Coordinates of C-alpha atoms in Angstrom, one line a residue:
M1 CA 0.0 0.0 0.0
R2 CA 2.8 2.3 0.9
L3 CA 4.6 1.6 -2.4
K4 CA 1.5 2.4 -4.4
S5 CA 1.0 5.7 -2.7
F6 CA 4.6 6.6 -3.3
V7 CA 4.3 5.9 -7.0
I8 CA 1.1 8.0 -7.2
I9 CA 2.9 10.9 -5.5
I10 CA 5.9 10.6 -7.8
G11 CA 3.6 10.5 -10.9
F12 CA 1.7 13.6 -9.6
F13 CA 4.8 15.6 -9.2
S14 CA 6.2 14.6 -12.6
A15 CA 3.0 15.6 -14.3
A16 CA 3.1 18.9 -12.5
A17 CA 6.7 19.5 -13.5
G18 CA 5.9 18.7 -17.1
L19 CA 3.0 21.0 -17.1
A20 CA 5.1 23.7 -15.5
Y21 CA 7.9 23.3 -18.1
F22 CA 5.6 23.4 -21.1
G23 CA 3.7 26.4 -19.6
A24 CA 7.0 28.3 -19.0
D25 CA 8.2 27.5 -22.5
K26 CA 5.0 28.7 -24.0
A27 CA 5.1 31.8 -21.9
A28 CA 8.7 32.5 -23.0
T29 CA 7.8 32.0 -26.6
V30 CA 4.9 34.3 -26.4
M31 CA 7.1 36.9 -24.6
E32 CA 9.8 36.6 -27.4
E33 CA 7.2 37.0 -30.2
N34 CA 5.6 39.9 -28.4
S35 CA 8.9 41.7 -27.8
E36 CA 10.1 41.0 -31.4
L37 CA 6.8 42.3 -32.9
S38 CA 6.7 45.4 -30.7
I39 CA 10.3 46.4 -31.4
R40 CA 9.9 45.8 -35.2
S41 CA 6.7 47.9 -35.2
A42 CA 8.5 50.7 -33.3
L43 CA 11.5 50.6 -35.6
D44 CA 9.2 50.8 -38.7
D45 CA 7.4 53.8 -37.2
A46 CA 10.7 55.5 -36.6
G47 CA 11.7 55.0 -40.3
L48 CA 14.4 52.5 -39.3
D49 CA 13.0 49.7 -41.5
W50 CA 16.6 48.6 -42.4
A51 CA 17.0 47.1 -38.9
E52 CA 16.2 43.4 -38.3
V53 CA 15.0 42.0 -34.9
E54 CA 15.4 38.5 -33.4
A55 CA 14.4 37.6 -29.8
D56 CA 16.4 34.9 -28.0
G57 CA 14.7 34.3 -24.6
L58 CA 14.6 37.6 -22.8
Q59 CA 17.4 39.0 -25.0
V60 CA 16.6 41.0 -28.1
L61 CA 19.2 40.9 -31.0
L62 CA 19.3 43.8 -33.5
F63 CA 20.8 43.1 -36.9
G64 CA 21.3 45.1 -40.2
E65 CA 23.5 47.7 -41.8
A66 CA 22.9 51.1 -40.5
P67 CA 23.3 54.0 -43.1
S68 CA 25.2 55.9 -40.4
E69 CA 26.4 55.7 -36.8
A70 CA 23.6 58.1 -35.8
Q71 CA 21.0 55.7 -37.4
R72 CA 22.5 52.7 -35.5
F73 CA 22.3 54.6 -32.2
S74 CA 18.7 55.5 -33.0
A75 CA 17.8 51.9 -33.5
V76 CA 19.2 50.9 -30.2
N77 CA 17.3 53.7 -28.4
V78 CA 14.0 52.7 -30.0
A79 CA 14.4 49.1 -29.0
S80 CA 15.4 50.1 -25.5
S81 CA 12.2 52.1 -25.2
V82 CA 10.1 49.0 -25.8
V83 CA 12.0 46.5 -23.6
D84 CA 14.6 46.9 -20.9
G85 CA 17.8 48.3 -22.4
T86 CA 19.8 45.5 -20.7
R87 CA 18.0 43.0 -22.9
V88 CA 19.0 44.7 -26.2
A89 CA 22.1 43.3 -27.9
D90 CA 23.5 45.5 -30.7
K91 CA 24.7 43.2 -33.6
M92 CA 24.3 45.9 -36.3
S93 CA 27.1 47.2 -38.6
V94 CA 27.5 50.7 -40.1
K95 CA 27.7 51.3 -43.8
R96 CA 31.1 52.4 -44.9
S97 CA 31.0 56.1 -45.7
V98 CA 31.6 57.2 -49.3
R99 CA 34.8 59.1 -49.8
V100 CA 34.2 62.8 -50.3
T101 CA 34.6 63.7 -53.9
A102 CA 37.0 66.4 -54.7
P103 CA 35.4 69.6 -56.1
H104 CA 35.6 70.6 -59.8
F105 CA 38.5 73.0 -60.0
S106 CA 38.2 75.6 -62.7
I107 CA 39.2 79.2 -63.5
E108 CA 37.6 81.8 -65.8
L109 CA 40.0 84.5 -67.1
L110 CA 38.1 87.5 -68.2
R111 CA 40.1 90.2 -70.0
N112 CA 38.9 93.5 -71.5
D113 CA 40.2 97.0 -71.8
S114 CA 39.7 97.7 -68.1
G115 CA 41.8 94.7 -66.9
T116 CA 41.7 91.0 -66.2
S117 CA 39.6 89.1 -63.6
L118 CA 40.2 85.6 -62.3
I119 CA 37.2 83.8 -61.0
G120 CA 37.0 80.2 -59.8
L121 CA 38.1 77.4 -57.5
I122 CA 41.8 76.3 -57.4
P123 CA 43.7 73.6 -55.3
A124 CA 45.2 75.0 -52.2
K125 CA 48.7 73.8 -53.3
T126 CA 48.5 75.9 -56.5
D127 CA 50.8 78.9 -56.3
R128 CA 48.2 81.6 -56.4
D129 CA 50.6 84.5 -56.4
A130 CA 52.5 83.0 -59.3
I131 CA 49.2 82.9 -61.3
L132 CA 48.5 86.5 -60.6
Q133 CA 52.0 87.6 -61.4
S134 CA 52.0 85.7 -64.7
V135 CA 48.7 87.1 -65.8
A136 CA 49.8 90.6 -64.8
E137 CA 53.0 90.3 -66.9
K138 CA 51.2 88.9 -69.9
T139 CA 48.3 91.4 -69.9
D140 CA 50.2 94.5 -68.6
G141 CA 47.1 95.7 -66.8
E142 CA 45.2 95.5 -63.6
V143 CA 44.3 92.0 -62.3
T144 CA 41.3 91.4 -60.0
D145 CA 41.7 88.2 -57.8
L146 CA 38.3 86.5 -57.1
L147 CA 39.7 83.0 -56.7
Q148 CA 38.7 80.5 -54.0
T149 CA 40.8 77.6 -52.7
A150 CA 40.0 74.0 -51.6
N151 CA 42.4 71.7 -49.9
Y152 CA 42.2 68.7 -52.2
P153 CA 44.8 67.1 -54.5
V154 CA 45.8 68.9 -57.6
P155 CA 44.1 67.1 -60.6
K156 CA 46.3 65.7 -63.3
G157 CA 46.9 68.1 -66.1
W158 CA 45.9 71.2 -64.1
E159 CA 49.3 72.9 -64.4
R160 CA 49.5 72.1 -68.1
A161 CA 46.0 73.6 -68.8
L162 CA 46.8 76.7 -66.6
R163 CA 50.0 77.5 -68.4
F164 CA 48.5 77.1 -71.9
A165 CA 45.6 79.5 -70.9
E166 CA 48.0 82.1 -69.5
N167 CA 50.0 82.1 -72.7
A168 CA 46.8 82.3 -74.8
L169 CA 45.6 85.3 -72.8
A170 CA 48.6 87.3 -73.8
N171 CA 47.5 87.8 -77.4
L172 CA 43.7 88.1 -76.8
P173 CA 42.9 91.5 -75.3
R174 CA 39.1 90.8 -75.4
S175 CA 38.6 87.3 -74.3
K176 CA 37.1 84.8 -71.8
I177 CA 39.2 81.7 -71.1
S178 CA 37.6 78.8 -69.1
I179 CA 40.2 76.4 -67.6
S180 CA 39.7 72.9 -66.2
A181 CA 42.3 70.1 -65.8
D182 CA 41.4 68.4 -69.1
E183 CA 39.8 71.2 -71.2
V184 CA 40.3 74.9 -72.0
V185 CA 37.6 76.9 -73.8
V186 CA 38.8 80.1 -75.5
K187 CA 36.2 82.7 -76.5
A188 CA 37.6 85.9 -77.9
I189 CA 37.0 88.8 -80.3
T190 CA 39.7 89.9 -82.7
D191 CA 40.1 93.0 -84.8
S192 CA 40.0 91.4 -88.2
I193 CA 39.6 88.1 -90.1
N194 CA 43.4 87.8 -90.5
A195 CA 43.9 88.4 -86.7
K196 CA 41.3 85.7 -86.1
R197 CA 43.1 83.2 -88.3
R198 CA 46.5 84.0 -86.8
A199 CA 45.1 83.6 -83.3
E200 CA 43.6 80.2 -84.1
A201 CA 46.7 79.0 -85.8
D202 CA 48.9 80.1 -82.9
L203 CA 46.7 78.4 -80.4
R204 CA 46.4 75.1 -82.3
R205 CA 50.2 75.0 -82.6
A206 CA 50.7 75.7 -78.9
T207 CA 48.1 73.1 -77.7
P208 CA 49.8 70.5 -75.5
A209 CA 49.2 66.9 -76.2
G210 CA 46.3 65.4 -74.3
L211 CA 44.6 68.8 -73.6
K212 CA 41.2 69.4 -75.2
V213 CA 41.0 73.0 -76.5
I214 CA 37.8 74.5 -77.9
L215 CA 38.2 77.7 -79.9
D216 CA 35.4 80.2 -80.3
I217 CA 37.1 83.2 -81.8
T218 CA 35.1 85.8 -83.8
A219 CA 35.9 88.9 -85.8
P220 CA 33.8 91.9 -86.7
R221 CA 32.3 91.9 -90.2
P222 CA 34.9 93.3 -92.6
V223 CA 34.3 96.6 -94.4
I224 CA 34.3 95.7 -98.1
T225 CA 34.8 98.4 -100.6
P226 CA 33.7 98.2 -103.3
F227 CA 31.0 95.7 -102.4
T228 CA 31.6 93.2 -105.1
L229 CA 30.1 90.0 -106.6
R230 CA 31.5 88.5 -109.8
M231 CA 30.2 85.4 -111.5
V232 CA 31.5 83.7 -114.6
R233 CA 29.8 81.1 -116.8
D234 CA 31.9 79.5 -119.6
D235 CA 32.7 76.1 -121.1
E236 CA 34.2 75.0 -117.8
G237 CA 30.9 75.7 -115.9
S238 CA 29.9 78.4 -113.4
R239 CA 32.1 79.9 -110.7
F240 CA 32.5 82.9 -108.3
D241 CA 35.5 85.1 -108.6
A242 CA 34.1 87.2 -105.7
C243 CA 31.0 87.0 -103.6
T244 CA 29.9 89.3 -100.8
A245 CA 26.6 89.7 -98.9
D246 CA 25.3 92.2 -96.4
T247 CA 23.5 89.8 -94.2
E248 CA 23.5 86.1 -93.4
E249 CA 20.1 85.7 -94.9
A250 CA 21.3 87.3 -98.2
R251 CA 24.3 85.1 -98.2
R252 CA 22.1 82.0 -97.9
E253 CA 19.8 83.2 -100.7
I254 CA 22.8 84.0 -103.0
M255 CA 24.4 80.6 -102.3
R256 CA 21.1 78.8 -102.9
T257 CA 20.8 80.4 -106.3
A258 CA 24.5 79.8 -107.0
V259 CA 24.3 76.1 -106.3
A260 CA 21.2 75.8 -108.5
L261 CA 23.3 77.4 -111.3
G262 CA 26.1 74.9 -110.9
I263 CA 28.5 76.7 -108.5
S264 CA 30.0 74.5 -105.8
A265 CA 28.3 74.6 -102.4
E266 CA 31.9 75.0 -101.0
A267 CA 32.3 78.4 -102.6
K268 CA 32.9 81.3 -100.2
C269 CA 30.6 84.3 -99.9
T270 CA 31.8 86.8 -97.3
V271 CA 29.3 88.6 -95.1
G272 CA 30.5 92.2 -94.6
L273 CA 29.7 95.9 -94.2
G274 CA 29.6 98.4 -97.1
S275 CA 26.5 97.3 -99.1
P276 CA 25.0 100.2 -101.1
S277 CA 21.5 98.9 -100.4
I278 CA 19.5 96.6 -98.1
L279 CA 18.3 95.0 -101.3
W280 CA 21.8 93.8 -102.3
G281 CA 20.8 90.2 -102.0
D282 CA 17.8 90.6 -104.3
A283 CA 19.8 92.4 -106.9
A284 CA 22.5 89.7 -106.8
V285 CA 20.0 86.9 -107.3
L286 CA 18.2 88.7 -110.1
S287 CA 21.4 89.4 -111.9
M288 CA 22.8 85.8 -111.5
N289 CA 19.6 84.4 -112.9
G290 CA 19.7 86.8 -115.8
L291 CA 23.3 85.7 -116.7
A292 CA 22.1 82.1 -116.5
Q293 CA 19.4 82.9 -119.1
L294 CA 22.0 84.3 -121.4
G295 CA 23.9 81.1 -121.2
Q296 CA 27.6 82.2 -120.9
G297 CA 29.3 85.4 -120.0
S298 CA 30.3 87.3 -116.9
L299 CA 28.5 89.3 -114.2
T300 CA 30.2 92.0 -112.1
I301 CA 28.4 93.9 -109.4
S302 CA 30.5 96.7 -107.9
D303 CA 28.5 98.6 -105.3
A304 CA 25.4 99.7 -107.2
D305 CA 26.9 99.3 -110.7
I306 CA 26.1 96.0 -112.5
S307 CA 28.0 95.0 -115.6
M308 CA 26.9 92.1 -117.6
L309 CA 29.0 90.9 -120.5
A310 CA 27.4 88.3 -122.7
A311 CA 29.4 85.7 -124.6
E312 CA 30.2 86.3 -128.2
G313 CA 27.5 84.8 -130.4
T314 CA 24.6 85.2 -127.9
D315 CA 21.3 85.6 -129.7
Q316 CA 20.3 89.3 -129.9
A317 CA 16.7 88.6 -129.2
V318 CA 17.5 86.7 -126.0
F319 CA 20.0 89.3 -124.9
D320 CA 17.4 92.1 -125.4
R321 CA 14.7 90.2 -123.5
V322 CA 16.9 89.3 -120.6
V323 CA 18.4 92.8 -120.2
G324 CA 15.1 94.5 -120.6
K325 CA 13.4 92.4 -117.9
L326 CA 16.4 92.8 -115.6
E327 CA 16.4 96.6 -116.0
N328 CA 12.8 96.7 -114.9
D329 CA 13.2 94.2 -112.0
L330 CA 16.3 95.6 -110.3
P331 CA 15.9 97.8 -107.2
E332 CA 16.1 101.5 -108.1
V333 CA 19.5 102.2 -106.7
F334 CA 21.2 99.7 -109.0
T335 CA 22.1 100.5 -112.6
L336 CA 22.8 97.9 -115.3
H337 CA 25.3 98.1 -118.1
A338 CA 25.0 95.1 -120.5
V339 CA 27.3 94.4 -123.5
L340 CA 26.9 92.0 -126.4
P341 CA 30.2 91.7 -128.3
E342 CA 30.0 92.0 -132.1
T343 CA 30.7 88.7 -133.8
G344 CA 34.1 88.6 -135.6
Q345 CA 35.4 91.8 -134.0
E346 CA 39.2 91.6 -133.6
G347 CA 41.9 94.0 -132.6
E348 CA 44.7 95.0 -135.0
G349 CA 47.9 93.3 -134.1
P350 CA 49.1 91.9 -130.7
L351 CA 48.3 95.0 -128.6
D352 CA 49.1 93.6 -125.2
F353 CA 51.1 94.1 -121.9
N354 CA 52.4 91.3 -119.7
A355 CA 53.6 91.2 -116.1
T356 CA 55.2 88.0 -115.0
L357 CA 55.9 87.3 -111.3
N358 CA 58.1 84.2 -110.6
E359 CA 58.4 82.2 -107.4
E360 CA 61.5 84.1 -106.3
G361 CA 59.5 87.4 -106.4
D362 CA 61.1 88.8 -109.6
V363 CA 58.8 90.6 -112.0
L364 CA 59.3 91.0 -115.8
L365 CA 57.3 93.7 -117.6
S366 CA 57.0 93.2 -121.3
G367 CA 54.7 94.1 -124.3
R368 CA 53.6 97.6 -125.1
I369 CA 53.2 100.9 -123.2
N370 CA 51.9 104.3 -124.2
D371 CA 54.8 106.6 -123.8
E372 CA 58.0 107.3 -121.9
L373 CA 56.1 108.9 -119.0
T374 CA 53.7 106.0 -118.6
R375 CA 56.6 103.6 -118.8
R376 CA 58.5 105.3 -116.0
T377 CA 55.3 105.5 -113.9
T378 CA 54.6 101.8 -114.5
E379 CA 58.1 100.8 -113.5
S380 CA 58.1 103.0 -110.4
Y381 CA 54.7 101.6 -109.4
A382 CA 56.0 98.0 -109.9
R383 CA 59.2 98.6 -107.9
A384 CA 57.1 100.1 -105.0
R385 CA 54.9 97.0 -104.9
F386 CA 57.4 94.2 -105.6
G387 CA 60.8 95.6 -104.5
A388 CA 63.2 98.1 -106.1
N389 CA 65.6 95.3 -107.2
S390 CA 63.0 92.8 -108.3
V391 CA 61.6 94.5 -111.4
E392 CA 62.9 94.3 -115.0
M393 CA 61.2 96.7 -117.5
A394 CA 61.2 95.3 -121.1
A395 CA 58.1 96.9 -122.5
R396 CA 58.4 99.0 -125.7
I397 CA 56.6 102.3 -126.5
D398 CA 53.6 102.3 -128.8
E399 CA 51.8 105.6 -129.2
A400 CA 48.9 104.0 -131.1
L401 CA 47.6 102.2 -128.0
P402 CA 44.0 103.0 -127.1
S403 CA 43.1 105.5 -124.4
G404 CA 43.1 104.3 -120.8
W405 CA 45.9 101.8 -121.5
G406 CA 48.1 103.0 -118.7
L407 CA 45.2 102.7 -116.2
R408 CA 44.6 99.1 -117.3
V409 CA 48.3 98.3 -116.8
L410 CA 48.4 99.7 -113.3
A411 CA 45.2 97.8 -112.4
A412 CA 46.8 94.6 -113.7
L413 CA 49.9 95.2 -111.5
E414 CA 47.8 95.8 -108.4
A415 CA 46.0 92.5 -109.1
L416 CA 49.3 90.7 -109.6
D417 CA 50.4 91.8 -106.2
Q418 CA 47.8 89.4 -104.7
L419 CA 49.7 86.4 -106.0
H420 CA 52.7 84.4 -104.9
D421 CA 53.6 83.8 -108.6
G422 CA 51.7 84.2 -111.8
T423 CA 50.9 86.5 -114.7
A424 CA 48.7 89.5 -115.6
H425 CA 47.9 89.9 -119.3
V426 CA 46.4 93.2 -120.6
T427 CA 44.7 93.6 -124.0
A428 CA 42.4 96.4 -125.3
T429 CA 39.3 94.3 -124.4
E430 CA 40.3 92.1 -121.5
I431 CA 42.6 91.7 -118.5
S432 CA 43.4 88.1 -117.4
V433 CA 45.1 87.2 -114.1
Q434 CA 46.3 83.7 -113.3
G435 CA 48.7 82.1 -110.8
N436 CA 49.1 80.8 -107.3
T437 CA 48.5 82.5 -104.0
G438 CA 48.6 82.1 -100.3
I439 CA 45.7 84.5 -99.7
E440 CA 42.4 82.8 -99.4
T441 CA 40.5 85.9 -100.5
A442 CA 42.8 86.7 -103.5
S443 CA 40.2 86.0 -106.2
A444 CA 37.6 88.2 -104.5
D445 CA 40.2 90.9 -103.9
I446 CA 41.4 90.9 -107.5
A447 CA 37.8 91.1 -108.7
R448 CA 37.2 94.1 -106.5
I449 CA 40.4 95.8 -107.7
L450 CA 39.7 95.3 -111.4
S451 CA 36.0 96.3 -111.2
E452 CA 36.8 99.4 -109.2
K453 CA 39.7 100.5 -111.5
L454 CA 38.2 99.6 -114.9
G455 CA 34.5 100.6 -114.4
D456 CA 31.4 99.4 -116.0
G457 CA 31.6 97.0 -118.9
A458 CA 35.1 95.9 -118.2
D459 CA 35.9 92.3 -119.2
F460 CA 38.4 90.3 -117.1
S461 CA 39.1 86.8 -116.2
I462 CA 40.7 85.3 -113.0
D463 CA 42.2 81.9 -112.7
V464 CA 43.9 81.9 -109.3
K465 CA 44.6 78.8 -107.1
Y466 CA 44.9 79.0 -103.4
D467 CA 47.9 77.0 -102.0
E468 CA 47.9 76.5 -98.2
M469 CA 51.7 76.0 -98.3
L470 CA 52.0 79.6 -99.5
D471 CA 49.7 81.0 -96.7
P472 CA 51.8 82.7 -94.1
L473 CA 49.1 82.1 -91.5
A474 CA 48.3 78.5 -92.2
N475 CA 52.0 77.6 -92.7
I476 CA 53.3 78.6 -89.3
P477 CA 56.3 76.3 -88.3
T478 CA 56.0 73.9 -85.4
P479 CA 58.1 74.4 -82.3
E480 CA 60.2 71.4 -83.3
E481 CA 60.8 72.9 -86.8
C482 CA 61.8 76.2 -85.1
V483 CA 64.4 74.4 -83.0
V484 CA 65.8 72.6 -86.0
S485 CA 66.1 75.9 -87.8
I486 CA 68.0 77.4 -84.8
Q487 CA 70.4 74.4 -85.0
R488 CA 71.1 74.9 -88.6
L489 CA 71.8 78.6 -88.1
N490 CA 74.2 77.9 -85.3
A491 CA 76.0 75.2 -87.2
A492 CA 76.8 77.7 -89.9
N493 CA 78.1 80.4 -87.4
K494 CA 78.4 79.4 -83.8
I495 CA 77.6 81.7 -81.0
T496 CA 80.8 82.9 -79.2
F497 CA 81.5 84.9 -76.0
E498 CA 84.2 87.2 -74.9
P499 CA 86.9 85.3 -72.9
G500 CA 85.9 84.7 -69.3
S501 CA 82.7 86.8 -69.6
A502 CA 79.0 86.6 -70.5
T503 CA 79.2 89.2 -73.3
I504 CA 78.3 87.7 -76.7
S505 CA 81.0 88.5 -79.2
A506 CA 80.4 90.9 -82.0
D507 CA 80.8 88.1 -84.6
S508 CA 77.8 86.3 -83.1
L509 CA 75.4 89.1 -83.1
T510 CA 74.4 88.3 -86.7
T511 CA 73.6 84.7 -85.6
M512 CA 71.4 86.1 -82.8
D513 CA 69.6 88.3 -85.3
R514 CA 68.8 85.3 -87.5
I515 CA 67.7 83.1 -84.5
A516 CA 65.4 86.0 -83.5
E517 CA 63.9 86.1 -87.0
V518 CA 63.1 82.4 -86.8
L519 CA 61.5 82.7 -83.4
Q520 CA 59.4 85.7 -84.4
E521 CA 57.6 83.4 -86.9
C522 CA 57.1 80.6 -84.4
P523 CA 54.1 80.0 -82.2
P524 CA 54.4 80.4 -78.5
F525 CA 56.2 77.5 -76.9
Q526 CA 58.3 76.7 -73.8
M527 CA 62.1 76.4 -74.0
E528 CA 65.1 76.3 -71.7
I529 CA 68.3 78.0 -72.6
A530 CA 71.0 76.1 -70.7
G531 CA 74.6 77.2 -70.2
Y532 CA 77.6 74.9 -69.7
T533 CA 81.3 75.5 -69.1
D534 CA 84.4 73.4 -69.0
S535 CA 86.1 72.3 -65.8
Q536 CA 88.8 74.9 -65.7
G537 CA 88.7 77.3 -62.7
R538 CA 86.7 77.0 -59.6
E539 CA 83.3 75.2 -59.7
E540 CA 81.4 78.2 -58.1
M541 CA 82.8 80.6 -60.7
N542 CA 81.9 78.2 -63.6
Q543 CA 78.4 77.9 -62.2
S544 CA 77.9 81.6 -62.1
L545 CA 79.4 82.1 -65.5
S546 CA 77.2 79.5 -67.1
E547 CA 74.1 81.2 -65.6
S548 CA 75.2 84.6 -66.9
R549 CA 75.8 83.3 -70.4
A550 CA 72.4 81.6 -70.6
S551 CA 70.8 84.8 -69.3
S552 CA 72.7 86.9 -71.9
V553 CA 71.3 84.8 -74.8
L554 CA 67.8 85.2 -73.4
S555 CA 68.3 89.0 -73.0
E556 CA 69.6 89.3 -76.6
L557 CA 66.4 87.5 -77.9
M558 CA 64.3 89.8 -75.7
N559 CA 66.0 92.9 -77.1
R560 CA 65.1 91.7 -80.6
R561 CA 61.4 91.7 -79.7
V562 CA 61.1 87.9 -79.4
L563 CA 58.2 86.7 -77.2
V564 CA 60.2 85.0 -74.4
S565 CA 57.4 84.5 -71.9
G566 CA 57.8 80.8 -72.3
F567 CA 61.6 80.8 -72.1
V568 CA 63.8 80.2 -69.1
S569 CA 67.6 80.4 -68.7
K570 CA 69.6 78.2 -66.4
G571 CA 73.3 77.5 -65.8
Y572 CA 74.7 74.1 -65.1
G573 CA 78.4 75.0 -64.8
E574 CA 80.8 72.2 -65.6
A575 CA 78.1 69.5 -65.1
N576 CA 77.3 67.0 -67.8
P577 CA 80.4 67.3 -70.0
I578 CA 80.0 66.0 -73.6
A579 CA 83.8 65.6 -74.2
D580 CA 87.1 65.1 -72.3
N581 CA 88.1 68.2 -70.3
E582 CA 91.7 67.1 -70.5
S583 CA 92.1 68.3 -74.1
E584 CA 91.6 71.7 -75.6
E585 CA 89.1 70.3 -78.1
G586 CA 87.1 68.7 -75.4
R587 CA 87.0 71.8 -73.2
E588 CA 85.8 73.8 -76.2
A589 CA 83.0 71.3 -76.9
N590 CA 81.9 71.5 -73.2
R591 CA 81.6 75.3 -73.4
R592 CA 78.2 75.4 -74.9
I593 CA 74.6 76.6 -74.9
E594 CA 71.7 74.1 -75.2
F595 CA 68.2 74.9 -76.3
R596 CA 65.7 72.4 -74.8
M597 CA 61.9 72.3 -75.4
L598 CA 59.8 72.2 -72.2
T599 CA 56.6 71.0 -73.8
N600 CA 53.8 70.1 -71.4
E601 CA 55.7 70.9 -68.2
T602 CA 56.5 73.9 -66.1
P603 CA 60.1 75.2 -66.1
A604 CA 60.5 74.1 -62.5
E605 CA 59.4 70.6 -63.3
A606 CA 61.7 70.6 -66.3
E607 CA 64.7 71.7 -64.2
E608 CA 64.0 68.9 -61.7
G609 CA 63.8 66.4 -64.5
L610 CA 67.0 67.7 -66.1
E611 CA 68.9 67.4 -62.8
S612 CA 67.6 63.8 -62.2
E613 CA 67.9 62.7 -65.8
A614 CA 70.8 64.5 -67.2
D615 CA 71.4 61.9 -69.9
N616 CA 67.9 62.1 -71.3
S617 CA 68.1 64.0 -74.6
A618 CA 65.0 62.9 -76.3
D619 CA 63.7 66.5 -76.8
E620 CA 67.0 68.3 -76.9
A621 CA 68.5 70.5 -79.5
T622 CA 72.1 71.6 -78.8
T623 CA 73.8 74.8 -79.7
E624 CA 77.5 74.8 -79.1
V625 CA 79.4 77.8 -77.9
T626 CA 83.0 78.6 -78.9
E627 CA 85.2 81.4 -77.6
D628 CA 88.5 82.9 -78.3
A629 CA 90.3 81.8 -75.1
P630 CA 90.8 78.1 -74.1
T631 CA 89.4 78.5 -70.6
D632 CA 86.3 80.0 -68.9
E633 CA 88.3 81.7 -66.1
P634 CA 90.8 84.5 -66.4
D635 CA 94.2 83.8 -64.8

């Protein structure tokens, strides 16, 4: 009986323990779920939905990647407000912060007649004072500093772009130059078309490799006098010898008509000032269409005078109809002079005058001239235009020449002056000019000259070819070509110095003159003039002497009006000998000046490179220096 009671008691307690365990487990599970749900709801309400919650008994674990340390701290606070803070375990991480991006460094250089302003953001390590000093030297005016700085690394290419922009500013008195590390935008206004072309050519030549340069250079409309349009139609087709328009709209209308009549769409028509009427475009289009109806011939409009010369053999009825309609349709200010040559009309004998200009610039005048006074006048006029020693007069006197012959001869010579080489042929009925030129507008200029000098009804033909190689603006030498030219000049007559001094000898001044002439035709570029001596004498004295000699060469170039803003002089003393200092020949070779190009780097950077890589001569052009004494130091 006792045993049975004991078993019952044990069973009762075991059942009670099991019920208690399962009840406690159920209660803990409910508490975990309630805590987890309450905290997740609170986090969502606080906008912290990135946080994850997991309950483990009484402890609450927070997981997730917080956008910032402040967000992580907020999540812990929210959870602690729901349950006891001691129960909250922070298992969260913080998102790695993105590295702060460096600002965009840029400068705008604004230059006008009142001075130059610098606006923008530059790296703190950029030498601000050096920029201001360089701009002041190149513009020779007041400089306003509106720059800001930021302490971030200097971007690659920044110094290169800055130096290019500073040099560009020197020759553009009305400009805005925007600078960034990889791009320079140049906007400027020049005084003339030629100044615009020269500025563009100089800037393209000076553009460093790897730098994007955008040019937006404009020039005022040229004043054209007389305002001229000349169109020719013959067996070879239609062409313009000259074309001008007073507005862009008129130019488009003229070119639209020209293309329809067979003229190339690439033909140039200059928009300029000087039109005699706002209806110039209308008059030009009417006259061009009239010539097309005649078939062949020439049309010359000079200011308000219109000359139309029909081809020989043109039907008289067609000529009368076209001319009559054109006379009625033209605006009132314009007058028409139309000529139909008589069939079979020929001059008596070879009445002509010829002027021939060869490639060397010599001019031969032959054919016939009116009288002795006209011959002397013609010869003097030719010498004034082509050079006193370049003209040979071989024309004979013929008093039977028609009136106005001398005027036609002088007009032909003025037209010939637009050519590099060619001929001008004068007859009683026509002037023909043909040859090669380096002036893009030569054909138009010749047409204006002849129409102005010869008047209405004049017949002339122009066959002029533009050659870019003859254009002094398009054919500017490269810096490399300039250095090679300096080498050749020095090879023919080496630069020498007075013994033991930095004074260039009198015999070498001619060489300096020729080097200066070469550099005056070169685009802006950077160059180092380096001086060297032999090893005779004290090292300190040789160092000083080499610096003085390099500086003397730079000064001589400056005195000859060479732009030296990109040049630096530096002395290296007896360093880097190129020959044995134990012999007289070796010492003479070591006494030298070297010209080094510093393309795409600052002078300071170049000097450091030269000191660390003295043997590197990839971009080096050497000019030797000889002197009358065997040593650099006086006894």
